[in-house]
Amino acid sequence: MSAADAVDTEHWAGIGALAFVAFALGLPFQRPALFLVALVGVGFSAYARLGDAPPATLSVDRELSDASPTPDDDVTVTVTVENEGSATLPDLRLVDGVPPGLSVTDGTARLGTALRPGKRATFSYTVTTTRGSHEWEPLTAVVRNASGSRERTVEVEAATTLRCLPTLEASSDLPLRGLTTPYSGRVATDVAGSGLEFHSTREYRRGDPLSRVDWNRYARSGELSTVSFREERAATVVLLIDTREAAYRAPDDETPNAVERSVEAAGEAFSALLSTGDRVGIASFGPEECWLAPATGEQHRATARRLFADHPAFSVSPAEGPFYPSISLRRLRRRLPSDAQVVLFSPATDDYIASVAERLDAYGHQLTLISPDPTVDDTAPHRLARLERDTRLRELRSRGIRVVDWGERPLAVELTRATRRWSR
């Protein structure tokens, strides 16, 4: 617990001057009412100077109804403050240190009360959770004397952490492009083999499965031939999230910024890809570096959940520190497997990220851009920013890059519309 020296609040400022003015006016005019006002003013001025703000020795106990919720859950926070000192606190004002990533949706994180020695005061409020690890800041207590003329501020530590892991539930399948691994999966290829879609026929070879013999052709011509199908193989995918300061854009204060939306969408995409047998990894493009190599399995899923929740690269606010984009891009290229395709999550608010998308696609990592739209059209500068972003996305499409312009509708809806457009 840390405390500051007592300071004047200026609560009674001007009372002494008012008393002097009333006395000075009442003396020549012999007005008893003015003498009475001066007397009352002197009394209040003296009262204000009696006593200092008492020192406070406080302890805080903070309880959460659920310390490990899922995103958008409501968690009740109960705070109990005890006066462990020997002095009565006639005017105690408490403000809890709610983490910046949480919003209070019911009740208030403040309390005003008086507290005798050994007594406790309790208040509670409800926060709506967002993904991440949220640590409470110290509770701030402002202690005043009875007149409110002097106060001292006390900060009381009570370590409290709420850890909110994303569920990684898939709302829809993520359409993939042609790059694949040798492992079986769901992406259709031009390779002949076992599968569902007809590819070609060839001469029968000893050991070919009887189920793949073209018996109709044998009945017509007496020649044995084997049917080959288009193989479906697994893909290697890296989900790349733009976490530069330029990506932290939102249309208003109530809407999650584009990085928050990107992390949410990447979580859905990760689950969808993992459930279909694809190898999937995670990377960030920003000051804080995050890299999870493509893999499969439930352990890989658990690792991804922790990264999305706790890694500083995916913080609710921009990371501080220098960022060298060219160096980061070169490091990313060295890490990307040669057969990996990239799904980039970015609001595309500047030309540089568009050039990153073009370069990765040109290097052979077929790229799909999922772009949460943070623009509005309420003012001329905002309309210009929206127009520039639309032009940027059109240019990427013209270069053969798949683009999902994600507005207010659910991502699953936008993916369905985009898939129909790509299949034409």
Short mmCIF file of C-alpha atoms in Angstrom, two decimals:
data_model
loop_
_atom_site.label_atom_id
_atom_site.label_comp_id
_atom_site.label_asym_id
_atom_site.label_seq_id
_atom_site.Cartn_x
_atom_site.Cartn_y
_atom_site.Cartn_z
CA MET A 1 0.00 0.00 0.00
CA SER A 2 1.38 3.42 -0.99
CA ALA A 3 0.15 6.73 0.42
CA ALA A 4 0.74 10.37 -0.45
CA ASP A 5 1.00 13.35 1.87
CA ALA A 6 -2.19 15.18 2.68
CA VAL A 7 -3.05 18.12 0.42
CA ASP A 8 -5.60 20.92 0.51
CA THR A 9 -8.75 20.30 -1.47
CA GLU A 10 -9.67 23.99 -1.73
CA HIS A 11 -13.14 22.83 -0.68
CA TRP A 12 -13.62 25.85 1.59
CA ALA A 13 -11.63 28.29 -0.54
CA GLY A 14 -12.99 31.83 -0.35
CA ILE A 15 -14.86 31.46 2.96
CA GLY A 16 -12.31 33.61 4.85
CA ALA A 17 -12.41 36.29 2.15
CA LEU A 18 -16.22 36.27 2.20
CA ALA A 19 -16.22 36.75 5.99
CA PHE A 20 -13.79 39.68 5.71
CA VAL A 21 -15.89 41.37 3.00
CA ALA A 22 -19.08 40.92 5.05
CA PHE A 23 -17.39 42.41 8.14
CA ALA A 24 -15.93 45.32 6.12
CA LEU A 25 -19.36 46.16 4.68
CA GLY A 26 -21.21 45.69 7.96
CA LEU A 27 -18.92 47.96 9.99
CA PRO A 28 -19.63 51.32 8.26
CA PHE A 29 -23.31 50.58 7.57
CA GLN A 30 -23.99 49.04 10.99
CA ARG A 31 -25.89 46.06 9.48
CA PRO A 32 -26.24 43.17 11.99
CA ALA A 33 -27.01 40.68 9.20
CA LEU A 34 -23.62 41.30 7.62
CA PHE A 35 -21.92 40.89 10.99
CA LEU A 36 -23.74 37.54 11.34
CA VAL A 37 -22.56 36.41 7.88
CA ALA A 38 -18.99 37.39 8.82
CA LEU A 39 -19.26 35.44 12.08
CA VAL A 40 -20.55 32.33 10.30
CA GLY A 41 -17.80 32.64 7.71
CA VAL A 42 -15.13 32.85 10.39
CA GLY A 43 -16.63 29.78 12.06
CA PHE A 44 -16.59 27.75 8.82
CA SER A 45 -13.06 28.92 8.04
CA ALA A 46 -11.88 27.79 11.45
CA TYR A 47 -13.73 24.47 11.08
CA ALA A 48 -12.06 23.84 7.74
CA ARG A 49 -8.62 24.24 9.30
CA LEU A 50 -9.25 21.87 12.18
CA GLY A 51 -7.77 18.41 11.70
CA ASP A 52 -5.76 16.75 8.97
CA ALA A 53 -6.82 13.90 6.69
CA PRO A 54 -6.31 10.79 8.84
CA PRO A 55 -3.70 8.24 7.73
CA ALA A 56 -5.28 5.10 6.31
CA THR A 57 -4.17 1.49 6.68
CA LEU A 58 -6.39 -0.51 4.35
CA SER A 59 -6.52 -4.07 3.06
CA VAL A 60 -8.42 -5.15 -0.04
CA ASP A 61 -9.92 -8.51 -0.96
CA ARG A 62 -11.19 -8.85 -4.52
CA GLU A 63 -13.20 -11.89 -5.62
CA LEU A 64 -14.29 -12.88 -9.14
CA SER A 65 -17.35 -15.01 -9.80
CA ASP A 66 -15.36 -16.74 -12.57
CA ALA A 67 -11.60 -16.31 -13.01
CA SER A 68 -11.48 -18.22 -16.33
CA PRO A 69 -14.52 -17.19 -18.37
CA THR A 70 -15.07 -17.30 -22.11
CA PRO A 71 -15.35 -14.10 -24.19
CA ASP A 72 -18.51 -12.00 -23.70
CA ASP A 73 -19.32 -13.65 -20.35
CA ASP A 74 -20.46 -11.48 -17.43
CA VAL A 75 -18.23 -11.71 -14.36
CA THR A 76 -19.21 -10.24 -10.99
CA VAL A 77 -16.38 -8.55 -9.08
CA THR A 78 -16.81 -8.22 -5.31
CA VAL A 79 -14.43 -5.87 -3.49
CA THR A 80 -14.10 -5.80 0.31
CA VAL A 81 -12.06 -3.04 1.97
CA GLU A 82 -11.10 -3.25 5.66
CA ASN A 83 -9.81 -0.42 7.86
CA GLU A 84 -6.86 -2.01 9.65
CA GLY A 85 -5.71 1.26 11.21
CA SER A 86 -6.67 2.87 14.52
CA ALA A 87 -8.26 6.03 13.09
CA THR A 88 -11.81 6.49 11.89
CA LEU A 89 -12.03 7.45 8.25
CA PRO A 90 -14.92 9.94 8.10
CA ASP A 91 -14.85 10.39 4.31
CA LEU A 92 -13.49 7.46 2.29
CA ARG A 93 -13.83 7.28 -1.48
CA LEU A 94 -12.83 4.08 -3.29
CA VAL A 95 -12.12 3.56 -7.00
CA ASP A 96 -11.24 0.04 -8.16
CA GLY A 97 -8.52 -0.45 -10.78
CA VAL A 98 -10.56 -2.11 -13.54
CA PRO A 99 -8.31 -3.39 -16.37
CA PRO A 100 -8.53 -1.25 -19.52
CA GLY A 101 -9.60 -4.24 -21.63
CA LEU A 102 -12.79 -4.83 -19.60
CA SER A 103 -15.94 -2.73 -19.50
CA VAL A 104 -18.22 -2.31 -16.49
CA THR A 105 -21.74 -3.21 -17.62
CA ASP A 106 -23.62 -3.28 -14.31
CA GLY A 107 -23.05 -1.50 -11.02
CA THR A 108 -20.13 0.83 -10.41
CA ALA A 109 -16.49 0.31 -9.51
CA ARG A 110 -16.67 3.18 -6.98
CA LEU A 111 -17.87 3.59 -3.41
CA GLY A 112 -18.12 6.49 -0.97
CA THR A 113 -18.40 5.63 2.72
CA ALA A 114 -17.10 6.20 6.27
CA LEU A 115 -15.16 3.43 7.98
CA ARG A 116 -14.37 2.90 11.65
CA PRO A 117 -11.32 0.86 12.75
CA GLY A 118 -11.76 -2.85 12.14
CA LYS A 119 -14.84 -2.37 9.98
CA ARG A 120 -15.33 -3.41 6.36
CA ALA A 121 -17.07 -1.98 3.32
CA THR A 122 -18.11 -4.06 0.33
CA PHE A 123 -19.22 -3.15 -3.18
CA SER A 124 -19.62 -5.14 -6.39
CA TYR A 125 -19.95 -4.59 -10.12
CA THR A 126 -20.13 -6.65 -13.31
CA VAL A 127 -17.67 -6.66 -16.20
CA THR A 128 -18.09 -8.15 -19.67
CA THR A 129 -15.05 -10.18 -20.63
CA THR A 130 -12.86 -10.05 -23.70
CA ARG A 131 -10.13 -12.48 -24.67
CA GLY A 132 -6.80 -12.03 -22.97
CA SER A 133 -5.19 -11.95 -19.55
CA HIS A 134 -6.49 -8.99 -17.53
CA GLU A 135 -4.77 -7.80 -14.34
CA TRP A 136 -6.41 -5.37 -11.95
CA GLU A 137 -4.56 -2.20 -11.08
CA PRO A 138 -4.31 -1.08 -7.42
CA LEU A 139 -7.48 0.17 -5.78
CA THR A 140 -7.32 3.93 -5.21
CA ALA A 141 -8.64 5.27 -1.89
CA VAL A 142 -9.08 8.99 -1.26
CA VAL A 143 -9.28 9.80 2.47
CA ARG A 144 -10.56 13.20 3.63
CA ASN A 145 -10.99 14.82 7.04
CA ALA A 146 -14.48 15.54 8.35
CA SER A 147 -14.65 18.98 6.74
CA GLY A 148 -13.30 17.75 3.41
CA SER A 149 -10.60 20.41 3.38
CA ARG A 150 -7.66 17.99 3.42
CA GLU A 151 -7.20 14.69 1.63
CA ARG A 152 -4.62 12.02 1.02
CA THR A 153 -4.57 9.34 -1.67
CA VAL A 154 -3.76 5.72 -0.92
CA GLU A 155 -3.16 2.93 -3.46
CA VAL A 156 -3.81 -0.61 -2.22
CA GLU A 157 -2.51 -3.64 -4.08
CA ALA A 158 -4.66 -6.75 -4.40
CA ALA A 159 -3.29 -9.00 -7.14
CA THR A 160 -6.21 -10.21 -9.26
CA THR A 161 -6.05 -11.76 -12.73
CA LEU A 162 -8.87 -12.77 -15.05
CA ARG A 163 -7.80 -15.07 -17.88
CA CYS A 164 -10.21 -15.30 -20.78
CA LEU A 165 -9.30 -17.90 -23.40
CA PRO A 166 -11.01 -17.76 -26.80
CA THR A 167 -13.19 -20.77 -27.57
CA LEU A 168 -11.76 -21.25 -31.10
CA GLU A 169 -15.13 -22.35 -32.43
CA ALA A 170 -15.45 -22.47 -36.18
CA SER A 171 -18.47 -20.72 -37.68
CA SER A 172 -17.73 -21.87 -41.24
CA ASP A 173 -15.10 -23.54 -43.39
CA LEU A 174 -12.28 -21.40 -44.70
CA PRO A 175 -11.90 -21.66 -48.49
CA LEU A 176 -8.33 -22.64 -49.38
CA ARG A 177 -6.29 -22.36 -52.53
CA GLY A 178 -4.24 -25.00 -54.32
CA LEU A 179 -1.02 -25.42 -52.32
CA THR A 180 -1.09 -28.75 -50.48
CA THR A 181 1.00 -31.23 -48.50
CA PRO A 182 1.47 -34.95 -49.28
CA TYR A 183 -1.09 -35.76 -46.57
CA SER A 184 -4.73 -36.53 -47.37
CA GLY A 185 -7.19 -33.76 -46.70
CA ARG A 186 -9.95 -31.67 -48.28
CA VAL A 187 -8.24 -29.57 -50.98
CA ALA A 188 -8.80 -30.92 -54.49
CA THR A 189 -5.61 -31.25 -56.57
CA ASP A 190 -4.64 -32.16 -60.13
CA VAL A 191 -2.95 -35.32 -58.87
CA ALA A 192 -4.52 -38.64 -59.90
CA GLY A 193 -5.13 -41.18 -57.16
CA SER A 194 -7.79 -42.12 -54.65
CA GLY A 195 -10.53 -39.61 -54.01
CA LEU A 196 -14.11 -38.73 -54.91
CA GLU A 197 -13.95 -36.67 -58.12
CA PHE A 198 -13.17 -38.44 -61.43
CA HIS A 199 -9.76 -37.56 -62.89
CA SER A 200 -8.78 -40.08 -65.62
CA THR A 201 -8.41 -43.75 -66.56
CA ARG A 202 -5.26 -45.76 -67.21
CA GLU A 203 -4.22 -49.30 -68.04
CA TYR A 204 -4.82 -51.81 -65.26
CA ARG A 205 -1.72 -52.73 -63.22
CA ARG A 206 -1.25 -55.75 -61.02
CA GLY A 207 -2.24 -54.85 -57.46
CA ASP A 208 -4.77 -52.14 -58.36
CA PRO A 209 -7.84 -52.32 -56.09
CA LEU A 210 -10.77 -54.15 -57.69
CA SER A 211 -13.06 -51.33 -56.57
CA ARG A 212 -11.27 -48.97 -58.97
CA VAL A 213 -11.50 -51.27 -62.04
CA ASP A 214 -13.71 -49.85 -64.82
CA TRP A 215 -16.02 -52.87 -65.09
CA ASN A 216 -18.30 -51.17 -67.61
CA ARG A 217 -15.42 -50.75 -70.04
CA TYR A 218 -14.33 -54.35 -69.41
CA ALA A 219 -17.85 -55.54 -70.27
CA ARG A 220 -17.84 -53.57 -73.52
CA SER A 221 -14.31 -54.23 -74.78
CA GLY A 222 -12.79 -56.88 -72.57
CA GLU A 223 -9.96 -54.48 -71.62
CA LEU A 224 -9.05 -53.95 -67.99
CA SER A 225 -8.54 -50.34 -66.96
CA THR A 226 -8.27 -48.50 -63.64
CA VAL A 227 -10.17 -45.34 -62.75
CA SER A 228 -8.16 -42.55 -61.08
CA PHE A 229 -9.80 -39.87 -58.99
CA ARG A 230 -8.68 -36.38 -58.11
CA GLU A 231 -6.78 -36.61 -54.85
CA GLU A 232 -7.71 -34.40 -51.92
CA ARG A 233 -4.78 -33.37 -49.79
CA ALA A 234 -4.21 -31.36 -46.65
CA ALA A 235 -2.95 -27.79 -46.82
CA THR A 236 -0.32 -25.95 -44.81
CA VAL A 237 -1.71 -22.58 -43.79
CA VAL A 238 -0.25 -19.69 -41.79
CA LEU A 239 -2.69 -17.18 -40.31
CA LEU A 240 -0.90 -13.83 -40.41
CA ILE A 241 -2.40 -11.03 -38.29
CA ASP A 242 -1.53 -7.39 -38.96
CA THR A 243 -0.76 -5.94 -35.49
CA ARG A 244 0.90 -2.69 -36.52
CA GLU A 245 -0.36 0.54 -34.99
CA ALA A 246 -2.04 1.35 -38.30
CA ALA A 247 -4.24 -1.73 -37.88
CA TYR A 248 -5.75 -0.56 -34.58
CA ARG A 249 -8.65 1.23 -36.22
CA ALA A 250 -12.34 1.17 -35.35
CA PRO A 251 -15.36 3.02 -36.74
CA ASP A 252 -16.32 4.25 -33.24
CA ASP A 253 -15.47 3.85 -29.56
CA GLU A 254 -18.06 1.12 -29.03
CA THR A 255 -16.89 -1.19 -31.84
CA PRO A 256 -13.90 -3.53 -31.46
CA ASN A 257 -10.88 -2.38 -33.41
CA ALA A 258 -9.69 -4.23 -36.50
CA VAL A 259 -6.99 -6.16 -34.61
CA GLU A 260 -9.56 -7.49 -32.14
CA ARG A 261 -11.79 -8.57 -35.02
CA SER A 262 -8.82 -10.11 -36.82
CA VAL A 263 -7.82 -12.17 -33.78
CA GLU A 264 -11.40 -13.37 -33.40
CA ALA A 265 -11.58 -14.34 -37.07
CA ALA A 266 -8.17 -16.02 -36.93
CA GLY A 267 -9.38 -18.12 -33.99
CA GLU A 268 -12.38 -19.30 -36.00
CA ALA A 269 -10.19 -20.02 -39.03
CA PHE A 270 -7.67 -21.93 -36.89
CA SER A 271 -10.38 -24.21 -35.51
CA ALA A 272 -11.95 -24.77 -38.94
CA LEU A 273 -8.62 -25.69 -40.53
CA LEU A 274 -7.55 -27.93 -37.67
CA SER A 275 -10.86 -29.82 -37.72
CA THR A 276 -10.44 -30.64 -41.43
CA GLY A 277 -6.94 -32.04 -40.99
CA ASP A 278 -4.97 -29.10 -42.36
CA ARG A 279 -1.68 -27.99 -40.83
CA VAL A 280 -2.13 -24.47 -39.48
CA GLY A 281 0.17 -21.93 -37.83
CA ILE A 282 -0.04 -18.39 -36.45
CA ALA A 283 2.11 -15.33 -37.02
CA SER A 284 1.94 -11.61 -36.28
CA PHE A 285 3.20 -8.70 -38.34
CA GLY A 286 3.97 -5.89 -35.91
CA PRO A 287 6.34 -4.69 -33.16
CA GLU A 288 5.69 -7.78 -31.01
CA GLU A 289 6.66 -10.96 -32.81
CA CYS A 290 4.57 -14.12 -32.57
CA TRP A 291 5.23 -17.36 -34.44
CA LEU A 292 3.58 -20.76 -34.06
CA ALA A 293 4.76 -23.23 -36.69
CA PRO A 294 2.04 -25.09 -38.66
CA ALA A 295 1.00 -28.36 -37.02
CA THR A 296 -2.08 -30.38 -36.08
CA GLY A 297 -3.58 -31.97 -32.98
CA GLU A 298 -5.31 -30.98 -29.76
CA GLN A 299 -2.07 -29.91 -28.07
CA HIS A 300 -1.52 -27.50 -30.95
CA ARG A 301 -5.06 -26.15 -30.43
CA ALA A 302 -4.37 -25.56 -26.71
CA THR A 303 -1.15 -23.71 -27.53
CA ALA A 304 -3.01 -21.48 -30.01
CA ARG A 305 -5.67 -20.63 -27.41
CA ARG A 306 -2.99 -19.47 -24.99
CA LEU A 307 -1.30 -17.39 -27.67
CA PHE A 308 -4.52 -15.65 -28.70
CA ALA A 309 -5.31 -14.91 -25.05
CA ASP A 310 -1.94 -13.93 -23.57
CA HIS A 311 0.60 -13.06 -26.25
CA PRO A 312 1.51 -9.34 -26.19
CA ALA A 313 1.41 -9.23 -29.98
CA PHE A 314 -2.39 -9.51 -29.78
CA SER A 315 -2.91 -6.92 -27.05
CA VAL A 316 -6.04 -4.76 -27.04
CA SER A 317 -3.83 -1.70 -27.58
CA PRO A 318 -0.84 -1.13 -29.91
CA ALA A 319 2.49 -2.45 -28.69
CA GLU A 320 5.21 0.07 -27.92
CA GLY A 321 8.71 -0.12 -29.26
CA PRO A 322 10.39 0.06 -32.67
CA PHE A 323 9.13 -1.89 -35.65
CA TYR A 324 11.22 -2.59 -38.72
CA PRO A 325 8.78 -3.98 -41.31
CA SER A 326 11.37 -5.05 -43.89
CA ILE A 327 13.30 -7.06 -41.32
CA SER A 328 10.10 -8.62 -39.98
CA LEU A 329 8.99 -9.57 -43.48
CA ARG A 330 12.34 -11.23 -44.25
CA ARG A 331 12.20 -13.16 -40.99
CA LEU A 332 8.64 -14.25 -41.77
CA ARG A 333 9.66 -15.46 -45.23
CA ARG A 334 12.45 -17.59 -43.77
CA ARG A 335 10.01 -19.21 -41.37
CA LEU A 336 7.23 -19.92 -43.85
CA PRO A 337 7.27 -23.49 -45.17
CA SER A 338 7.70 -23.58 -48.94
CA ASP A 339 4.27 -25.20 -49.40
CA ALA A 340 2.43 -22.81 -47.05
CA GLN A 341 -0.32 -20.54 -48.15
CA VAL A 342 -1.06 -17.40 -46.13
CA VAL A 343 -4.33 -16.01 -44.83
CA LEU A 344 -3.67 -12.36 -43.96
CA PHE A 345 -5.99 -10.56 -41.52
CA SER A 346 -5.66 -6.79 -41.94
CA PRO A 347 -7.92 -3.74 -42.31
CA ALA A 348 -5.68 -2.68 -45.23
CA THR A 349 -5.58 0.93 -44.06
CA ASP A 350 -2.32 1.75 -45.84
CA ASP A 351 -0.41 0.85 -48.99
CA TYR A 352 2.41 -0.93 -47.20
CA ILE A 353 0.34 -3.90 -46.02
CA ALA A 354 -1.01 -4.21 -49.57
CA SER A 355 2.58 -4.46 -50.84
CA VAL A 356 3.28 -7.14 -48.20
CA ALA A 357 0.31 -9.15 -49.50
CA GLU A 358 1.51 -8.82 -53.10
CA ARG A 359 5.07 -9.86 -52.23
CA LEU A 360 4.04 -12.92 -50.23
CA ASP A 361 1.75 -14.02 -53.04
CA ALA A 362 4.51 -13.43 -55.61
CA TYR A 363 6.93 -15.53 -53.53
CA GLY A 364 4.61 -18.51 -54.08
CA HIS A 365 2.62 -18.40 -50.83
CA GLN A 366 -0.88 -18.13 -52.28
CA LEU A 367 -2.52 -15.40 -50.23
CA THR A 368 -6.07 -14.72 -49.11
CA LEU A 369 -6.83 -11.38 -47.44
CA ILE A 370 -9.60 -11.17 -44.84
CA SER A 371 -10.03 -7.45 -44.20
CA PRO A 372 -12.25 -6.13 -41.37
CA ASP A 373 -13.59 -2.75 -42.47
CA PRO A 374 -12.92 0.01 -39.88
CA THR A 375 -13.99 2.93 -42.09
CA VAL A 376 -17.01 5.22 -41.87
CA ASP A 377 -18.42 7.88 -44.18
CA ASP A 378 -19.56 10.56 -41.74
CA THR A 379 -16.98 13.19 -42.73
CA ALA A 380 -15.03 14.06 -45.87
CA PRO A 381 -11.67 12.73 -44.53
CA HIS A 382 -13.35 9.49 -43.46
CA ARG A 383 -15.02 9.10 -46.84
CA LEU A 384 -11.65 9.62 -48.53
CA ALA A 385 -10.07 6.92 -46.30
CA ARG A 386 -12.88 4.53 -47.25
CA LEU A 387 -12.41 5.28 -50.95
CA GLU A 388 -8.65 4.69 -50.71
CA ARG A 389 -9.21 1.36 -48.93
CA ASP A 390 -11.75 0.24 -51.56
CA THR A 391 -9.27 1.10 -54.32
CA ARG A 392 -6.54 -0.83 -52.52
CA LEU A 393 -8.72 -3.95 -52.28
CA ARG A 394 -9.71 -3.73 -55.96
CA GLU A 395 -6.05 -3.56 -56.99
CA LEU A 396 -5.26 -6.65 -54.91
CA ARG A 397 -8.14 -8.54 -56.56
CA SER A 398 -6.88 -7.49 -59.98
CA ARG A 399 -3.54 -9.15 -59.12
CA GLY A 400 -5.25 -12.48 -58.45
CA ILE A 401 -5.35 -12.23 -54.65
CA ARG A 402 -8.52 -13.40 -52.98
CA VAL A 403 -10.04 -10.65 -50.81
CA VAL A 404 -12.84 -10.88 -48.26
CA ASP A 405 -14.10 -7.38 -47.43
CA TRP A 406 -15.56 -7.99 -43.96
CA GLY A 407 -18.12 -5.38 -42.96
CA GLU A 408 -20.78 -5.53 -40.27
CA ARG A 409 -22.18 -8.92 -41.25
CA PRO A 410 -20.85 -12.14 -39.63
CA LEU A 411 -17.66 -13.48 -41.15
CA ALA A 412 -19.39 -16.75 -42.11
CA VAL A 413 -21.79 -14.79 -44.33
CA GLU A 414 -18.97 -12.88 -46.01
CA LEU A 415 -17.00 -16.10 -46.61
CA THR A 416 -20.03 -17.73 -48.23
CA ARG A 417 -20.55 -14.76 -50.56
CA ALA A 418 -16.85 -14.65 -51.44
CA THR A 419 -16.73 -18.40 -52.13
CA ARG A 420 -19.58 -18.10 -54.60
CA ARG A 421 -17.75 -15.27 -56.37
CA TRP A 422 -14.46 -17.23 -56.52
CA SER A 423 -16.20 -20.33 -57.95
CA ARG A 424 -17.66 -18.50 -60.95
#
